[in-house]
Structures are given as C-alpha cells and as structure tokens.
Short mmCIF file of C-alpha atoms and ligand atoms in Angstrom, two decimals:
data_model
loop_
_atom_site.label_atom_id
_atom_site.label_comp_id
_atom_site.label_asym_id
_atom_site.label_seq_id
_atom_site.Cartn_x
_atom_site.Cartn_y
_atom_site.Cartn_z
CA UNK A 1 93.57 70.94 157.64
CA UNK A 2 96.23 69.34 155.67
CA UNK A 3 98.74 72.27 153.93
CA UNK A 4 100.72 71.96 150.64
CA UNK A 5 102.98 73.92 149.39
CA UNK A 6 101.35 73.49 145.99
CA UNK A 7 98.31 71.67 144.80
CA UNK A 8 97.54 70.08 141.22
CA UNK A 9 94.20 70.02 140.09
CA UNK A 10 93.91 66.92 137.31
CA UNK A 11 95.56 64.41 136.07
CA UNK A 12 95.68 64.39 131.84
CA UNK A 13 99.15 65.30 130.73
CA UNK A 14 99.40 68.83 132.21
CA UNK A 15 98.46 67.91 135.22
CA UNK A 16 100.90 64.69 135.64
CA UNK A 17 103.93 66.68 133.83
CA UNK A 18 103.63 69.57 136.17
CA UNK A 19 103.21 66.83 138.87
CA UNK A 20 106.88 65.52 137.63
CA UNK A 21 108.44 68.60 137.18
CA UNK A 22 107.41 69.87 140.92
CA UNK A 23 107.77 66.77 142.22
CA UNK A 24 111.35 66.67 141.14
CA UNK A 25 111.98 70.43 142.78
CA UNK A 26 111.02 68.79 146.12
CA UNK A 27 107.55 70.85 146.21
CA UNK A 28 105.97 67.20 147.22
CA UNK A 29 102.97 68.54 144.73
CA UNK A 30 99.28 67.10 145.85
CA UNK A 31 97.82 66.13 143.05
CA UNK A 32 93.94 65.39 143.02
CA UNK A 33 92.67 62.95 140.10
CA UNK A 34 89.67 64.46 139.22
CA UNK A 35 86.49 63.02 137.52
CA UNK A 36 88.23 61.02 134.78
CA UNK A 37 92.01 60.35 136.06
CA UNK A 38 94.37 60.43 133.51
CA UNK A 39 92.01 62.94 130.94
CA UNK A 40 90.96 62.34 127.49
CA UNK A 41 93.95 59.80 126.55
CA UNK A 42 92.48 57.25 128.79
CA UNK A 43 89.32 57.13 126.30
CA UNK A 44 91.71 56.71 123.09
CA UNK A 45 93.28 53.83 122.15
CA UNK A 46 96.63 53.70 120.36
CA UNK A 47 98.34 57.17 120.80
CA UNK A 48 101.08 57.55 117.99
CA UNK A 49 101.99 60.96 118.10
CA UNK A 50 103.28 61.07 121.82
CA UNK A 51 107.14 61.53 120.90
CA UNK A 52 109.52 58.74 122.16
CA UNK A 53 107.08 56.13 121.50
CA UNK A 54 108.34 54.79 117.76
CA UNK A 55 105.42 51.93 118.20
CA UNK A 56 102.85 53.95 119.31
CA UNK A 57 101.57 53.42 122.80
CA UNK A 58 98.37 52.70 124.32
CA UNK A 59 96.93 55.98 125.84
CA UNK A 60 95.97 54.52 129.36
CA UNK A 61 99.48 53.13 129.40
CA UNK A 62 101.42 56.87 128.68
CA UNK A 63 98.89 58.29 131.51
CA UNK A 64 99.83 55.18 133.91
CA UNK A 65 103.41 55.83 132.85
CA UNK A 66 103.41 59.46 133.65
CA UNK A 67 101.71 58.88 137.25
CA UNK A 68 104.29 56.38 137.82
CA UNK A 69 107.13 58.82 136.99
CA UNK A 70 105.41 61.71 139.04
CA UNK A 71 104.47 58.94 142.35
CA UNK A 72 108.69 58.30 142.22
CA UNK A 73 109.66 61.64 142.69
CA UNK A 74 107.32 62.08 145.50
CA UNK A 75 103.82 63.50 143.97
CA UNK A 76 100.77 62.16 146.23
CA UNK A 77 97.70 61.49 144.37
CA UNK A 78 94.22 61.63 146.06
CA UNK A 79 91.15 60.19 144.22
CA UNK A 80 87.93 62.63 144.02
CA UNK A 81 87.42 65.67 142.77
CA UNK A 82 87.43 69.37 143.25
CA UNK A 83 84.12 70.72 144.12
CA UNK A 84 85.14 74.08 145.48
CA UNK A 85 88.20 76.19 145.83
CA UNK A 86 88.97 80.10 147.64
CA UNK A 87 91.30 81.70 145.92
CA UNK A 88 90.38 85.21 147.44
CA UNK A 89 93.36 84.82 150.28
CA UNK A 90 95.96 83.06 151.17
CA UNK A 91 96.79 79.84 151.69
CA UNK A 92 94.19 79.02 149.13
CA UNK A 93 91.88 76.48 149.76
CA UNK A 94 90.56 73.33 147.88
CA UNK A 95 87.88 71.46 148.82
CA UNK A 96 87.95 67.73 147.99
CA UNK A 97 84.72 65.62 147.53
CA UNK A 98 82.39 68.33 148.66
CA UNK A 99 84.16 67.93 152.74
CA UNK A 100 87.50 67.28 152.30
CA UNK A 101 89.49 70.79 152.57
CA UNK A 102 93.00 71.53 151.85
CA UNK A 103 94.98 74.37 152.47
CA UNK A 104 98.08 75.09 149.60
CA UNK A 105 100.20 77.96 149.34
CA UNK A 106 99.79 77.72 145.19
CA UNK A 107 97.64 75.57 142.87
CA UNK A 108 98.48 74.31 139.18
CA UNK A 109 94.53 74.10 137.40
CA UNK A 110 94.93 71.66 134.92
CA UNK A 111 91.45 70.10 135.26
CA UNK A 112 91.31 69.71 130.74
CA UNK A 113 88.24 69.69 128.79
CA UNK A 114 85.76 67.38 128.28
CA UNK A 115 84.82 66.40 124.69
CA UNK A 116 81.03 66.87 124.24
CA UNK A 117 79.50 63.66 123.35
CA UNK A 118 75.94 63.61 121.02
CA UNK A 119 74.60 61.05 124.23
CA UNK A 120 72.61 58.84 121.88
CA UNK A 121 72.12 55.33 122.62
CA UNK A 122 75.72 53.03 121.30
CA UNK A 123 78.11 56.16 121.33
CA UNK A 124 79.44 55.94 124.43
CA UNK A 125 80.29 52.25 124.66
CA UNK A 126 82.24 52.68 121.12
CA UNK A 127 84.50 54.76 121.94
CA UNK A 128 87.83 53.88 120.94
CA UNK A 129 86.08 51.16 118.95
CA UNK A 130 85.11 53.57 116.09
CA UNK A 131 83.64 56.77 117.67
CA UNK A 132 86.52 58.94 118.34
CA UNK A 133 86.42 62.74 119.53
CA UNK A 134 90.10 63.57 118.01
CA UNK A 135 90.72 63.19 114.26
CA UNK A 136 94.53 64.63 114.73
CA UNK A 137 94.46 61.30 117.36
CA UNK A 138 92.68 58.62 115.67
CA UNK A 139 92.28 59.81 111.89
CA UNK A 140 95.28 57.11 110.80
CA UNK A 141 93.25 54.20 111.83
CA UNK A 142 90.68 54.99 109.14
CA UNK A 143 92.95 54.51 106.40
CA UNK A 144 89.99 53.67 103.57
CA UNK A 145 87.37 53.21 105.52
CA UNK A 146 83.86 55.40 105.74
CA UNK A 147 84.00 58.04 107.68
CA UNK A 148 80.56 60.00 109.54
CA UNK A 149 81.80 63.84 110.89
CA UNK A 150 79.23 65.27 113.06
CA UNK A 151 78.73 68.89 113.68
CA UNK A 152 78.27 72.49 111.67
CA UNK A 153 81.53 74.45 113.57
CA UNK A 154 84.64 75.39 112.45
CA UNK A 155 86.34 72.07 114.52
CA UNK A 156 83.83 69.84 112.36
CA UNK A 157 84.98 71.49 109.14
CA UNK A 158 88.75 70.93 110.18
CA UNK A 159 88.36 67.84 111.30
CA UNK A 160 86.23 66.12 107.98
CA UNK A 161 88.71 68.48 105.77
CA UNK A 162 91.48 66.56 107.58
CA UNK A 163 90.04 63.04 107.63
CA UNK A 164 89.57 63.02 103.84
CA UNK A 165 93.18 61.84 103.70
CA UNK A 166 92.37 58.86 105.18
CA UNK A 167 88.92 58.36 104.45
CA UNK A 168 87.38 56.26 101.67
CA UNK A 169 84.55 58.60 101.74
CA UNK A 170 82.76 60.75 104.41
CA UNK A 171 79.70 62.10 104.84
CA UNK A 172 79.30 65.59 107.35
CA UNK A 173 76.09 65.21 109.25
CA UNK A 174 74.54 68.65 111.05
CA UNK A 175 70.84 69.19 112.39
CA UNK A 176 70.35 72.02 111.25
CA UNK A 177 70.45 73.02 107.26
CA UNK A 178 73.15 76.00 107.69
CA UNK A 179 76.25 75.70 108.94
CA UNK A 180 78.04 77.35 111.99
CA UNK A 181 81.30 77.10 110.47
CA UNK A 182 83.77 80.22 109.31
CA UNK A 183 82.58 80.73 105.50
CA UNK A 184 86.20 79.92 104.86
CA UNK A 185 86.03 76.62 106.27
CA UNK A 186 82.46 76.29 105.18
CA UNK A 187 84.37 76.70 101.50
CA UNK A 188 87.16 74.36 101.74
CA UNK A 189 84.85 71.63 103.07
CA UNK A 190 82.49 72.03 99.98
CA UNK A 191 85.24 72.16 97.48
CA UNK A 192 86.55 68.47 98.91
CA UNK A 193 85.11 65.44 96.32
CA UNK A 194 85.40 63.16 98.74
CA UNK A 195 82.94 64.85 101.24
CA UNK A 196 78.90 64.07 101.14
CA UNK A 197 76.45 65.92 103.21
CA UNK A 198 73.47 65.04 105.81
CA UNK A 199 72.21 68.33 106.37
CA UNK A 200 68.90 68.68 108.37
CA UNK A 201 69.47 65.72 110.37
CA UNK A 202 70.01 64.60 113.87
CA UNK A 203 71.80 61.78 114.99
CA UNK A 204 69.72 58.97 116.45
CA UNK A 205 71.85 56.19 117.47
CA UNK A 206 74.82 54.28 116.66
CA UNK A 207 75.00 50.73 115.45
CA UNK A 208 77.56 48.35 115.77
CA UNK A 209 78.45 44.84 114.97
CA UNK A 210 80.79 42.62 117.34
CA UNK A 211 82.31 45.66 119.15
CA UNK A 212 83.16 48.00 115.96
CA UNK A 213 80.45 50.78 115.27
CA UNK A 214 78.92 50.27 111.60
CA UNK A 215 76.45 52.96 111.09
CA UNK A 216 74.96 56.07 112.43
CA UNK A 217 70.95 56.06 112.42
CA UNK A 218 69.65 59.71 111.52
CA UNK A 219 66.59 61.23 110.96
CA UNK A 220 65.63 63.73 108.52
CA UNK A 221 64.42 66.84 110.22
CA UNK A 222 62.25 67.47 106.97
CA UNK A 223 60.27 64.52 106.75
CA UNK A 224 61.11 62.70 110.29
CA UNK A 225 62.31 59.58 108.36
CA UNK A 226 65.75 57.90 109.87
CA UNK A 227 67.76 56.25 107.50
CA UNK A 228 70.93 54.68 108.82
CA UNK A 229 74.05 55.92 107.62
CA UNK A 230 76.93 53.08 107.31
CA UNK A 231 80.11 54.05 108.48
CA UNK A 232 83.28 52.28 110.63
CA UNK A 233 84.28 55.60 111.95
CA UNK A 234 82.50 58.28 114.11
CA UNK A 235 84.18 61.08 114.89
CA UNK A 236 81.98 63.49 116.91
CA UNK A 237 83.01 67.31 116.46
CA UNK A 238 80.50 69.39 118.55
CA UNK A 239 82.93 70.74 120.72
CA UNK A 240 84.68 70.64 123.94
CA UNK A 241 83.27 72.38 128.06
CA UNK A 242 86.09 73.09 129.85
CA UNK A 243 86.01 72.11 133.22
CA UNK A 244 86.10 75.09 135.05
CA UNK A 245 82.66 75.31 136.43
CA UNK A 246 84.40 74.57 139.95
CA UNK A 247 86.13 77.57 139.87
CA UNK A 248 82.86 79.77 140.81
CA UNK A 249 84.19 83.23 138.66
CA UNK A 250 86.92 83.25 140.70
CA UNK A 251 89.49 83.70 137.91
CA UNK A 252 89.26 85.27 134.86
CA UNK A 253 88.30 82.93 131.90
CA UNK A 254 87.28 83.61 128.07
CA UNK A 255 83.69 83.75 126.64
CA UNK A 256 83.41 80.22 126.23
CA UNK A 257 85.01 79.50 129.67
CA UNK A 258 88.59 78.33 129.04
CA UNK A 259 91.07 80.33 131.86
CA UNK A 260 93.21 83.28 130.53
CA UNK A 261 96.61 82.99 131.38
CA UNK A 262 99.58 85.61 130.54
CA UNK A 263 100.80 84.44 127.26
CA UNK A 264 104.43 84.32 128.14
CA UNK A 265 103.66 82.29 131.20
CA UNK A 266 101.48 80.06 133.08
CA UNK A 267 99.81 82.49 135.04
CA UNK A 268 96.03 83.48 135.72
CA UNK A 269 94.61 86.38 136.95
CA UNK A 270 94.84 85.43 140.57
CA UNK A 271 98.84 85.93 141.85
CA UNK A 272 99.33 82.29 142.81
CA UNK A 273 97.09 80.55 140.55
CA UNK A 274 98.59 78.60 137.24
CA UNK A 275 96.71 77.06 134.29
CA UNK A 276 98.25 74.37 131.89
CA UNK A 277 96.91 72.06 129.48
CA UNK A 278 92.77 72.26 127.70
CA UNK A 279 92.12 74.50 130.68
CA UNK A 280 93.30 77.20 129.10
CA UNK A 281 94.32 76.32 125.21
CA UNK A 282 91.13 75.55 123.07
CA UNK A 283 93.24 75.58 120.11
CA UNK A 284 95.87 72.69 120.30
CA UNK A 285 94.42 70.46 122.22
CA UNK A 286 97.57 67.55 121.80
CA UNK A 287 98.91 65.53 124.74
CA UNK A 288 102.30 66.91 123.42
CA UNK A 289 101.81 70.80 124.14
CA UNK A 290 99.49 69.88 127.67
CA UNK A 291 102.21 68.07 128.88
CA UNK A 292 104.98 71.00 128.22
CA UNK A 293 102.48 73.57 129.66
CA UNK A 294 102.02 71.35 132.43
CA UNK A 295 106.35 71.80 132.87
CA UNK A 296 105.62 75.29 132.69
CA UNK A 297 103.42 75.68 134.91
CA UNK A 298 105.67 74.27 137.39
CA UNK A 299 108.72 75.95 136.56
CA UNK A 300 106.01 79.03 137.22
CA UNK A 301 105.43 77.56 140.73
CA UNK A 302 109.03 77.32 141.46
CA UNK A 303 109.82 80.56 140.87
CA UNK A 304 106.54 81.85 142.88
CA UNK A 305 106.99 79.95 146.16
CA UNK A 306 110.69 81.26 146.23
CA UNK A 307 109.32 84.51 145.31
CA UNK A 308 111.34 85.20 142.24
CA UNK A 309 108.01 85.09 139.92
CA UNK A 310 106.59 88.17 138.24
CA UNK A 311 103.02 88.25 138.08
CA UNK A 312 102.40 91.02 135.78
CA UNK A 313 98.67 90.55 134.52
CA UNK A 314 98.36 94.03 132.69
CA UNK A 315 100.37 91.91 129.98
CA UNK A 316 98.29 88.84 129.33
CA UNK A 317 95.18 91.33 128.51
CA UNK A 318 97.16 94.22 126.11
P1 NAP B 1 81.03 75.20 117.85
O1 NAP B 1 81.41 76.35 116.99
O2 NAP B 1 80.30 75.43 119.12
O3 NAP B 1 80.16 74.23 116.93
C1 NAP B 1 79.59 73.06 117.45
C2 NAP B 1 78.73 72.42 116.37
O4 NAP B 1 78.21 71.21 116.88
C3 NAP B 1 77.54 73.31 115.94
O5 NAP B 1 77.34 73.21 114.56
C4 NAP B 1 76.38 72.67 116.70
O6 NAP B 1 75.16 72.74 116.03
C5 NAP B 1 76.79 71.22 116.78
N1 NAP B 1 76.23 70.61 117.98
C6 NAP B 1 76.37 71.00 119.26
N2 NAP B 1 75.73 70.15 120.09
C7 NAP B 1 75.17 69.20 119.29
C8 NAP B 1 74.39 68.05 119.55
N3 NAP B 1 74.07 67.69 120.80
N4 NAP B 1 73.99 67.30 118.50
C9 NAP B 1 74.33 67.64 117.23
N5 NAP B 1 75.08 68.71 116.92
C10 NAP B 1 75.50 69.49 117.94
O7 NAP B 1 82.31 74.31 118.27
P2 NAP B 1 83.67 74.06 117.48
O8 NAP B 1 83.40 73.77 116.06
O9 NAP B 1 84.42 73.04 118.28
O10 NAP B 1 84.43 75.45 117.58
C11 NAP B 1 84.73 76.01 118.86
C12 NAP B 1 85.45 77.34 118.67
O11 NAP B 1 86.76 77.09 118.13
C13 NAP B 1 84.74 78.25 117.67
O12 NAP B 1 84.90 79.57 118.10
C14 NAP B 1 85.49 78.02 116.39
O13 NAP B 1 85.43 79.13 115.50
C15 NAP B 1 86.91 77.79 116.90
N6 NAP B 1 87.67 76.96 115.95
C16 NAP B 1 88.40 77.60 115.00
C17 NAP B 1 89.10 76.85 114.07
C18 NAP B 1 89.91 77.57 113.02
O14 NAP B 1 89.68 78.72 112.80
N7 NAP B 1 90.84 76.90 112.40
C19 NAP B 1 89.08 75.47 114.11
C20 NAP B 1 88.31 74.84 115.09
C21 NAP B 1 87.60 75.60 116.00
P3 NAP B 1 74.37 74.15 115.82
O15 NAP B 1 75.15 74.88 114.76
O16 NAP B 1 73.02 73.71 115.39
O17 NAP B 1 74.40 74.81 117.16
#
C-alpha cells in the first residue's frame, strides 16, 4: 500500500493551495482530484475577483494554473475519487475508486460543496451561459439585463437583494407561497422596487436561444398553468451539500453537514485531520478565502508531522 506523508482530498482552490504550500515544504502532498477536478470555478466562466488578475481570468484557467504551480513543486495528482477513508488509527487510510487504498500519516479534506442544481431539462447545459449558482461571481455580467432568482432561503434573499444592482429587473421565483428566508431578509427583499415575485411556482424548464438561456418555464402550483418567464440570467439559490458523505461520521460536522474545525486553525475533531475551503465554511464561499484556508491548512500539516501542532479541540466547541 502506497504511504504519504500527507494526503489532499480535492482539487478547488483549497485543495490546490494547500497542495502548493505542502508541496513547497517538501511533504510531496498526494492530491486526489475528486468528482469535479478543479471545484466550482471550472463551471464559471470569467472569474474577476481572483486578486492579481486585473483582466479577469477564465475560471478553468486559475484552476489549471494552480495545478500547474502545485505539479512544479512536486504535488502528485491521481484522478478518482474518495469513496472511503479510516481515520480511527494511524496511518489513516484513503481508499481511492472504491479499491485503490492509501496509507498517509495526515490528510487535508478539502473535497468543497456542490451547488444544488433545480435538475430541470436546459439548466445544466447553460451554465456559464446564463444560469449561474454565484451572484457575488457572475452578478457583473448582468449589467441591465432580466434577472430570474430561484429559491425561498436566506442565500436567495441575499443573492436577488444583491443582483438588483445590476439587474434591469428580477423576478424571485419559490414553490411554495411562504418563504424560508430570515424575516429580516424576507423584509429587505420586499422593500426592493426592482424585485417581482413568482410565488407558488415550480420551475419547469429553461429555454434558450443560440446558447444564451432566455426564459424560465414555470407552473403555477394554484392552477397548474406554466407560463414562461423571460429572463437572460438564472441564478439558482437553493443551496449548497457539502461533500462529506465519504467521511461515514467519522469527524465531527454541523447540522447541515459542513466539518467543524477549531476556529483559530485548520483542525477537525480527529488529531491529524484538516479541513479548508466549502468543506467547512458555508458562509464565504469565494475562491479567495478557500484558497488561504487551503495555505492554512498546510501550514497546520507542517507543524503536525514535525509534531509542533496543538490540537486542542475543547476550543473549537466553547
Ligand atoms: P435553505 O435555507 O435550505 O433554502 C433553500 C431554498 O431553496 C428553500 O426555500 C427551498 O424551498 C428551495 N429549494 C430547495 N430545493 C429546491 C428545488 N429542487 N426546487 C425549488 N426550490 C428548492 O438554503 P440557503 O438559502 O442557501 O441557506 C442555507 C443556510 O445558510 C441557512 O441556514 C441560512 O439561514 C444561511 N444563510 C444565512 C445568510 C445570512 O444570514 N446573511 C445568508 C445566506 C444563507 P422550500 O422553502 O420549499 O424548502
């Protein structure tokens, strides 16, 4: 069984920037892709916000760029994904592919979370081409256009309130006729002019026209009509999974299933064990702050294979 002295689970910008960082300390990190190499930036388009890039850059190209930069320093990269780990002893081990097992002495989990998508027929083909999961990410490129915001949470409140800067209108659709949101955000949503409402109805399909979405087909729950809603932009806001069903309960996570980590530090509950990037942060969610988690997560490693690293738990729950 191969051995590592330290194994990183995904590849989105945690993942790679830990994968730089370690690789650069001479831990020779093994890094496996996971189901969609390179994360969510590899379903965007242009990514403007990255610092360094005054142009913008295209978000397959920063994730390329990053692999290349961790693959010089001496990261290896194995396709697959994780479909089991043991982190009950050490080594841990980390099973590749469902038969491919590898032994490491610690593991970075940086595996991200996964946008959930309405799976009607047209969304998935259109993304980047007007359905977008990120308004932070893609917003600008809606400058006076229609906008469609789908979902009743909090993030679908944010994101519409948010989008009405760029937006030449936008409509909030939600299946059911009450809102999930915080009454707060519930508040600021309805006191916005510029924001219409398709209560009651669920999302159908999406239509496009020579590769660029132009409406969202609905249907009233009330009278099981569909109407078709025009729109250029999409942006679907029914929340994130993060991917952490691999783990099997092995390390402590939140309610919804992100992985608590000590809030000074990139440790979990198992001595060993980091966390960087979605994983473990449903609330910023940027390329920006995965990649610096993803350096300190490393830095964490560092310190833990030369045995300087404190793993003091009782802090990350008081
Ligand atoms: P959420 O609270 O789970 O809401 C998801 C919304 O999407 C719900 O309204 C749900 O409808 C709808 N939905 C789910 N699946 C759907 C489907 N297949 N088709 C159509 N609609 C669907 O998720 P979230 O808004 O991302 O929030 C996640 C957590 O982060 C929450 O705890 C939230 O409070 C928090 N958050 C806080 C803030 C803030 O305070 N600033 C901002 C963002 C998020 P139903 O209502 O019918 O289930």
């Amino acid at each position: 069984m191969a051995h590592h002295r330290v194994m990183i689970l995904g590849t989105g910008p945690a993942g790679l920037t830990a994968a730089i960082y370690a690789a650069r300390a001479n831990l020779v990190p093994f890094v496996v892709e996971g189901n969609e190499p390179g994360g969510q930036l590899t379903l965007t388009t242009e990514v403007e916000n990255f610092p360094g890039f005054p142009d913008g850059i295209l978000g397959p190209n920063l994730m390329e760029n990053l692999r290349a930069q961790a693959a010089r320093f001496g990261a290896h990269f194995q396709e697959g994904w994780v479909t089991r780990v043991d982190l009950s002893r050490q080594p841990f081990t980390v099973t590749v592919n469902e038969n491919d097992t590898h032994e490491a002495d610690a593991v970075i989990i940086s595996t991200g979370a996964s946008a959930k998508l309405l799976e009607i027929p047209g969304e998935s083909e259109m993304i980047g081409h007007g359905v977008s999961t990120c308004a932070t990410c893609d917003g600008f490129f809606f400058r006076n256009k229609r906008i469609v915001v789908v979902g009743g949470g909090d993030s679908a409140m944010e994101e519409a309130t948010y989008l009405t800067r760029f937006a030449s209108e936008l409509t909030i659709v939600h299946r059911r006729s009450t809102l999930r949101a915080s009454k707060v955000m519930q508040d600021r949503a309805h006191q916005d002019e510029k924001i219409r409402w398709a209560l009651d109805c669920t999302p159908v399909s999406v239509r496009s026209e020579n590769n660029q979405v132009r409406g969202l087909e609905v249907r009233d729950n009330k009278t099981g009509k569909t109407k078709i809603i025009e729109t250029e932009g999409l942006f679907v806001s029914i929340g994130h999974r993060p991917n952490t069903e691999f783990l099997g309960g092995q390390l402590q996570l939140d309610p919804v299933g992100y992985i608590l980590t000590n809030p000074r530090n990139s440790a979990t509950s198992v001595k060993g064990v980091f966390a960087c990037g979605d994983v473990m942060d449903p609330h910023y969610r940027q390329a920006v702050t995965a990649a610096g988690s993803g350096c300190r997560a490393a830095m964490d490693v560092e310190k833990y294979l030369e045995g300087a690293f404190v793993h003091d738990w009782s802090m990350a729950l008081g």
